[in-house]
Tab-separated table of C-alpha atoms in Angstrom:
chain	number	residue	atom	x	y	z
S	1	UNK	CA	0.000	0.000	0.000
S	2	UNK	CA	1.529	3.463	-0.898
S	3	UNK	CA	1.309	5.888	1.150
S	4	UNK	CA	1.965	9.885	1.323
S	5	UNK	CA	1.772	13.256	3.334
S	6	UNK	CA	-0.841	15.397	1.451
S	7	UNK	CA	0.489	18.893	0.601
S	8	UNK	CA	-2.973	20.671	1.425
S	9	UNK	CA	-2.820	22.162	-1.961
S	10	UNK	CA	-2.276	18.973	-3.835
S	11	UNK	CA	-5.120	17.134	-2.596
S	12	UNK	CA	-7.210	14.804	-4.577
S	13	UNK	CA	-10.043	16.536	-6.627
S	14	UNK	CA	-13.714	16.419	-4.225
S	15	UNK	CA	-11.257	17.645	-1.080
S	16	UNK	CA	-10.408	21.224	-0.516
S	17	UNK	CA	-8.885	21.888	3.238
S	18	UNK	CA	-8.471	24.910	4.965
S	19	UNK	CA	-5.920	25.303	7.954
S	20	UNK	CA	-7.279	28.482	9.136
S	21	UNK	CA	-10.752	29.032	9.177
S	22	UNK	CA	-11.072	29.696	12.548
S	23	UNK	CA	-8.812	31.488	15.142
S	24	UNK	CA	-6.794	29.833	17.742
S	25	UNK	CA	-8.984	31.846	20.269
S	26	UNK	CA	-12.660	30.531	19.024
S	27	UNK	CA	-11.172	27.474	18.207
S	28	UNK	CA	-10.060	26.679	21.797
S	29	UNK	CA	-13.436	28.817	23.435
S	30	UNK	CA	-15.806	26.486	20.993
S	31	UNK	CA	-13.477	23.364	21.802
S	32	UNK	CA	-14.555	23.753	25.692
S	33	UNK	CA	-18.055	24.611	25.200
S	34	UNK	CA	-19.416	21.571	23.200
S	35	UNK	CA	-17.262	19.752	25.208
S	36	UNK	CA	-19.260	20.490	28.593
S	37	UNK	CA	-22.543	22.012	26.488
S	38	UNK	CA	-23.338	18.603	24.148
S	39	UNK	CA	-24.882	15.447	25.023
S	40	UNK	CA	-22.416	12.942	24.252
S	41	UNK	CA	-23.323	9.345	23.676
S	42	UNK	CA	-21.339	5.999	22.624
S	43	UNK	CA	-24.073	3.649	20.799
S	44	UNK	CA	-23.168	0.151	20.283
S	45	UNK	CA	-22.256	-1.327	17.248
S	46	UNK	CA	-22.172	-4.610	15.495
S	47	UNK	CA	-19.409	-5.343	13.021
S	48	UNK	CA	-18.173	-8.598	11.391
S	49	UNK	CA	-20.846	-9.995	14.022
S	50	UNK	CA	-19.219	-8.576	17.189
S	51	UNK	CA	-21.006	-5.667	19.475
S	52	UNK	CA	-19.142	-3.452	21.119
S	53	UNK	CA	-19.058	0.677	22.230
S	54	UNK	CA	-17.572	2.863	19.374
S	55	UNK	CA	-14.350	4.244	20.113
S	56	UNK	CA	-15.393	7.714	20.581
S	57	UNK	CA	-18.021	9.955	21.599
S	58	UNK	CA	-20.789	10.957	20.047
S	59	UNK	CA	-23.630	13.843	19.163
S	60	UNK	CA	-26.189	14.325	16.037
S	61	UNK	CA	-27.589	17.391	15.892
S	62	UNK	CA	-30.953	18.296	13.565
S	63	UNK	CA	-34.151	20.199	13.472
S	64	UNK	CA	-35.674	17.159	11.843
S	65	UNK	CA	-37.280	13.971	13.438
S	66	UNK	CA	-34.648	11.567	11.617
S	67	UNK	CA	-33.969	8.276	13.803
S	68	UNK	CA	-30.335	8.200	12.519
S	69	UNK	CA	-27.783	5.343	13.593
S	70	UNK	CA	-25.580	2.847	11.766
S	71	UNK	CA	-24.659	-0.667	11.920
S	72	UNK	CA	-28.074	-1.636	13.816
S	73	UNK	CA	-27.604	1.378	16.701
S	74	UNK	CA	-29.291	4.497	17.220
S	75	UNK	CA	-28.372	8.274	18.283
S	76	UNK	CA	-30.978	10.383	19.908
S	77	UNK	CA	-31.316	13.507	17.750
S	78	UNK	CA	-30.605	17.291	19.522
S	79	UNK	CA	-31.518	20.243	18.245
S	80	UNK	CA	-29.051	23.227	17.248
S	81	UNK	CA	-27.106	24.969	19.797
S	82	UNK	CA	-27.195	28.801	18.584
S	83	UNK	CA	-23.445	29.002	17.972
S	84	UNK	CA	-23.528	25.980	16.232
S	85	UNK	CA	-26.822	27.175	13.884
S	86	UNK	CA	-24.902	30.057	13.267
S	87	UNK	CA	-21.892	28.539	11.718
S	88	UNK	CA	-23.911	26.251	9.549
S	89	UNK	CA	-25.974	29.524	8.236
S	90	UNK	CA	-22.487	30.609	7.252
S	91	UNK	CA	-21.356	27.833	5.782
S	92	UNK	CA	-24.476	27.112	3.878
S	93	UNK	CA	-23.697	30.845	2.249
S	94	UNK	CA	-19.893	30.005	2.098
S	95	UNK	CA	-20.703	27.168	0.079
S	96	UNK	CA	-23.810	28.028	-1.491
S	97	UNK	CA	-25.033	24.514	-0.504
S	98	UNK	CA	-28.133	22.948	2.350
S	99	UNK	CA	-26.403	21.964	5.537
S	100	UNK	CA	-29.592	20.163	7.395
S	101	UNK	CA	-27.635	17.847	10.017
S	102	UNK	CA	-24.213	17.365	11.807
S	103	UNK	CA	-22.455	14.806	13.418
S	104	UNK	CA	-20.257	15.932	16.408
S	105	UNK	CA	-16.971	13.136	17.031
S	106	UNK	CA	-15.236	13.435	20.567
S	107	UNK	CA	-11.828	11.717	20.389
S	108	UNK	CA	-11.066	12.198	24.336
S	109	UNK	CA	-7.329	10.999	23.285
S	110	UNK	CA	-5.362	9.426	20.444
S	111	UNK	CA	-7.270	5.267	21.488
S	112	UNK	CA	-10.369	7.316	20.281
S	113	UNK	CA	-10.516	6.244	16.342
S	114	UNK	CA	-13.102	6.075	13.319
S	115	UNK	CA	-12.113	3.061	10.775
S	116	UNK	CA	-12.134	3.259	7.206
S	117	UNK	CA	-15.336	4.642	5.644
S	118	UNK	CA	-17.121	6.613	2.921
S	119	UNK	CA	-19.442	8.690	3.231
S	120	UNK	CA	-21.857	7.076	0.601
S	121	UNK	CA	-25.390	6.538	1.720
S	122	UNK	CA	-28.029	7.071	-0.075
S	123	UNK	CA	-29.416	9.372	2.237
S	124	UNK	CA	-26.762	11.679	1.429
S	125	UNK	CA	-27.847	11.719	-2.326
S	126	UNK	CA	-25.302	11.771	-5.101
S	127	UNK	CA	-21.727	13.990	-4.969
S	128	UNK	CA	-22.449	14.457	-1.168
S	129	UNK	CA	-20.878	17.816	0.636
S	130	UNK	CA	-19.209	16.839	4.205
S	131	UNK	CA	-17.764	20.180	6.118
S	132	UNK	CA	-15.480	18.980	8.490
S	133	UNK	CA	-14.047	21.534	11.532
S	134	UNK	CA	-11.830	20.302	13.622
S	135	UNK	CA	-11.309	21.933	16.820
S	136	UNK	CA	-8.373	20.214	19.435
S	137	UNK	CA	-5.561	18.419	19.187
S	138	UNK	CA	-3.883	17.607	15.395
S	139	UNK	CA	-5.263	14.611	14.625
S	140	UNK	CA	-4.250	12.644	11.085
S	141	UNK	CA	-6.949	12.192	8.670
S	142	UNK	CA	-6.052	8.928	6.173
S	143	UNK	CA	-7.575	9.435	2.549
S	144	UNK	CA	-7.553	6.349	0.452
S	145	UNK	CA	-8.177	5.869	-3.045
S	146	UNK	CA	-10.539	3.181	-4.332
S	147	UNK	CA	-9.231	1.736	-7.366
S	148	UNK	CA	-5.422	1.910	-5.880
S	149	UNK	CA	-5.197	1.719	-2.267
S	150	UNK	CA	-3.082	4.604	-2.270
S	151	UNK	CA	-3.129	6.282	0.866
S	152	UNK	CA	-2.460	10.170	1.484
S	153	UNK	CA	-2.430	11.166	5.167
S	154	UNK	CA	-3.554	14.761	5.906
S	155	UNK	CA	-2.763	16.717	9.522
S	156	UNK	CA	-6.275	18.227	10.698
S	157	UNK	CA	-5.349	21.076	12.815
S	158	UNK	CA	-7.434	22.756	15.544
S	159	UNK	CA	-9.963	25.701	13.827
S	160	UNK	CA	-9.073	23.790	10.179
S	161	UNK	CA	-12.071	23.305	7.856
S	162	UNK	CA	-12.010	20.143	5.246
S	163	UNK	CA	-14.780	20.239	2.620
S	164	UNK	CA	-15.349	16.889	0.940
S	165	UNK	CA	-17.737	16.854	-2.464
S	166	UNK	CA	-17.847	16.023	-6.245
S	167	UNK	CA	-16.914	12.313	-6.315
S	168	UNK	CA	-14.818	12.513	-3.316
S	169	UNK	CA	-16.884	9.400	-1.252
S	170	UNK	CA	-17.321	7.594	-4.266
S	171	UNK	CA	-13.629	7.252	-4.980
S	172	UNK	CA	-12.092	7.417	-1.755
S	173	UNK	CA	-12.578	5.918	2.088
S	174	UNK	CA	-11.530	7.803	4.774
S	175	UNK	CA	-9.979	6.587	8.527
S	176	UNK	CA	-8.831	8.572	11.801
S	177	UNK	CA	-6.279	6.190	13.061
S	178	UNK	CA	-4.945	5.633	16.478
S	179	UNK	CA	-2.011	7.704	17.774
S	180	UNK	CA	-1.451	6.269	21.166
S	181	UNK	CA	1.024	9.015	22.441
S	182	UNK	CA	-1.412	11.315	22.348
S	183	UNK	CA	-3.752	12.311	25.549
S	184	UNK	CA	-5.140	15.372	24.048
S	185	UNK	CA	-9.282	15.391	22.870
S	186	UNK	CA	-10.102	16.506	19.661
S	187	UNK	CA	-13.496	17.295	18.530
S	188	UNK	CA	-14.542	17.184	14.828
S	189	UNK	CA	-18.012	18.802	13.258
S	190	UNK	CA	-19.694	17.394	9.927
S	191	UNK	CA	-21.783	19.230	8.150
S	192	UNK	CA	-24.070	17.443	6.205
S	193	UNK	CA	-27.255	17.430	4.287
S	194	UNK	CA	-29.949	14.124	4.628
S	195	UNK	CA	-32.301	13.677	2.196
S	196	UNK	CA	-36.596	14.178	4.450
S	197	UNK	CA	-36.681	10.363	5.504
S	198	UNK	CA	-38.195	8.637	8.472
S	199	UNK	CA	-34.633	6.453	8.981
S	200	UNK	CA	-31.406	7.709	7.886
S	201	UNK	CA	-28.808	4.771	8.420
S	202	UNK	CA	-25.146	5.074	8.434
């Protein structure tokens, strides 16, 4: 498997990253608010036929009634914080693009860890836009290609923004890995936009 440090300039076309979109200051002062301010939970989940906690915490935030989960679990949907609503207003403008939903991640240290994924369900719709804002410690973001299993690892520093569209989950998964030395939390936001449905399952 080959495998690279991405240049953020020379990343793959559907990702565009951003290493300063918010100041070290509201970075830090949003960092410790959702950290005390959101409900965090840590569903169960069942993969290759074994249940266990995911390996971080969670919070899904909506104004809609969507029962979302994945891999036969469940979140309980909360509604917008105003700071929160407020940087999705702006980012829907930014981008021009529907932001209905987000999905907070709490790494509380470098054991937390999401495995390899894309971001490909239907409910999503086709050339999905993820907003990604990382606030905490630098955590590395793993992109891999499809077709080659050519890996590119990207640093996500604190008040960074990652936008991931176009074809970007159809040709590539994406992974936070563990980094055991590290006992700092980081806390990641995705932006999203789910199609009106009763279930949304990811």
């Amino acid at each position: 498997m080959q495998r690279q440090n991405a240049n953020p300039q020379q990343l793959p076309n559907g990702f565009s990253y951003q290493s300063r979109a918010l100041s070290a200051q509201k970075s830090l002062d949003l960092f410790y608010y959702l950290q005390k301010n959101l409900t965090w939970q840590q569903p169960d989940v069942t993969v290759y036929s074994k249940t266990g906690p995911i390996p971080r915490l969670q919070c899904f935030i909506s104004e809609h009634n969507f029962e979302y989960g994945y891999s036969h679990s469940k979140l309980i949907v909360e509604p917008w914080p105003d700071t929160l609503l407020a940087m999705r207003k702006r980012l829907e403008k930014h981008l021009n693009q529907p932001l209905n939903s987000l999905l907070v991640n709490y790494y509380r240290d470098g054991n937390d860890t999401m495995g390899w994924h894309s971001d490909d369900e239907i409910e999503l719709g086709h050339q999905p836009t993820i907003v990604c804002i990382s606030l905490g410690a630098e955590r590395i973001l793993k992109l891999k290609q499809k077709s080659t299993n050519k890996v590119i690892d990207l640093k996500l520093q604190s008040g960074s923004c990652l936008v991931m569209n176009g074809d970007s989950q159809r040709d590539y998964q994406h992974a936070i890995p563990k980094q055991t030395t590290l006992a700092h939390p980081r806390i990641s936001l995705t932006f999203r936009y789910i199609k009106q449905i009763k279930q949304a399952q990811f």
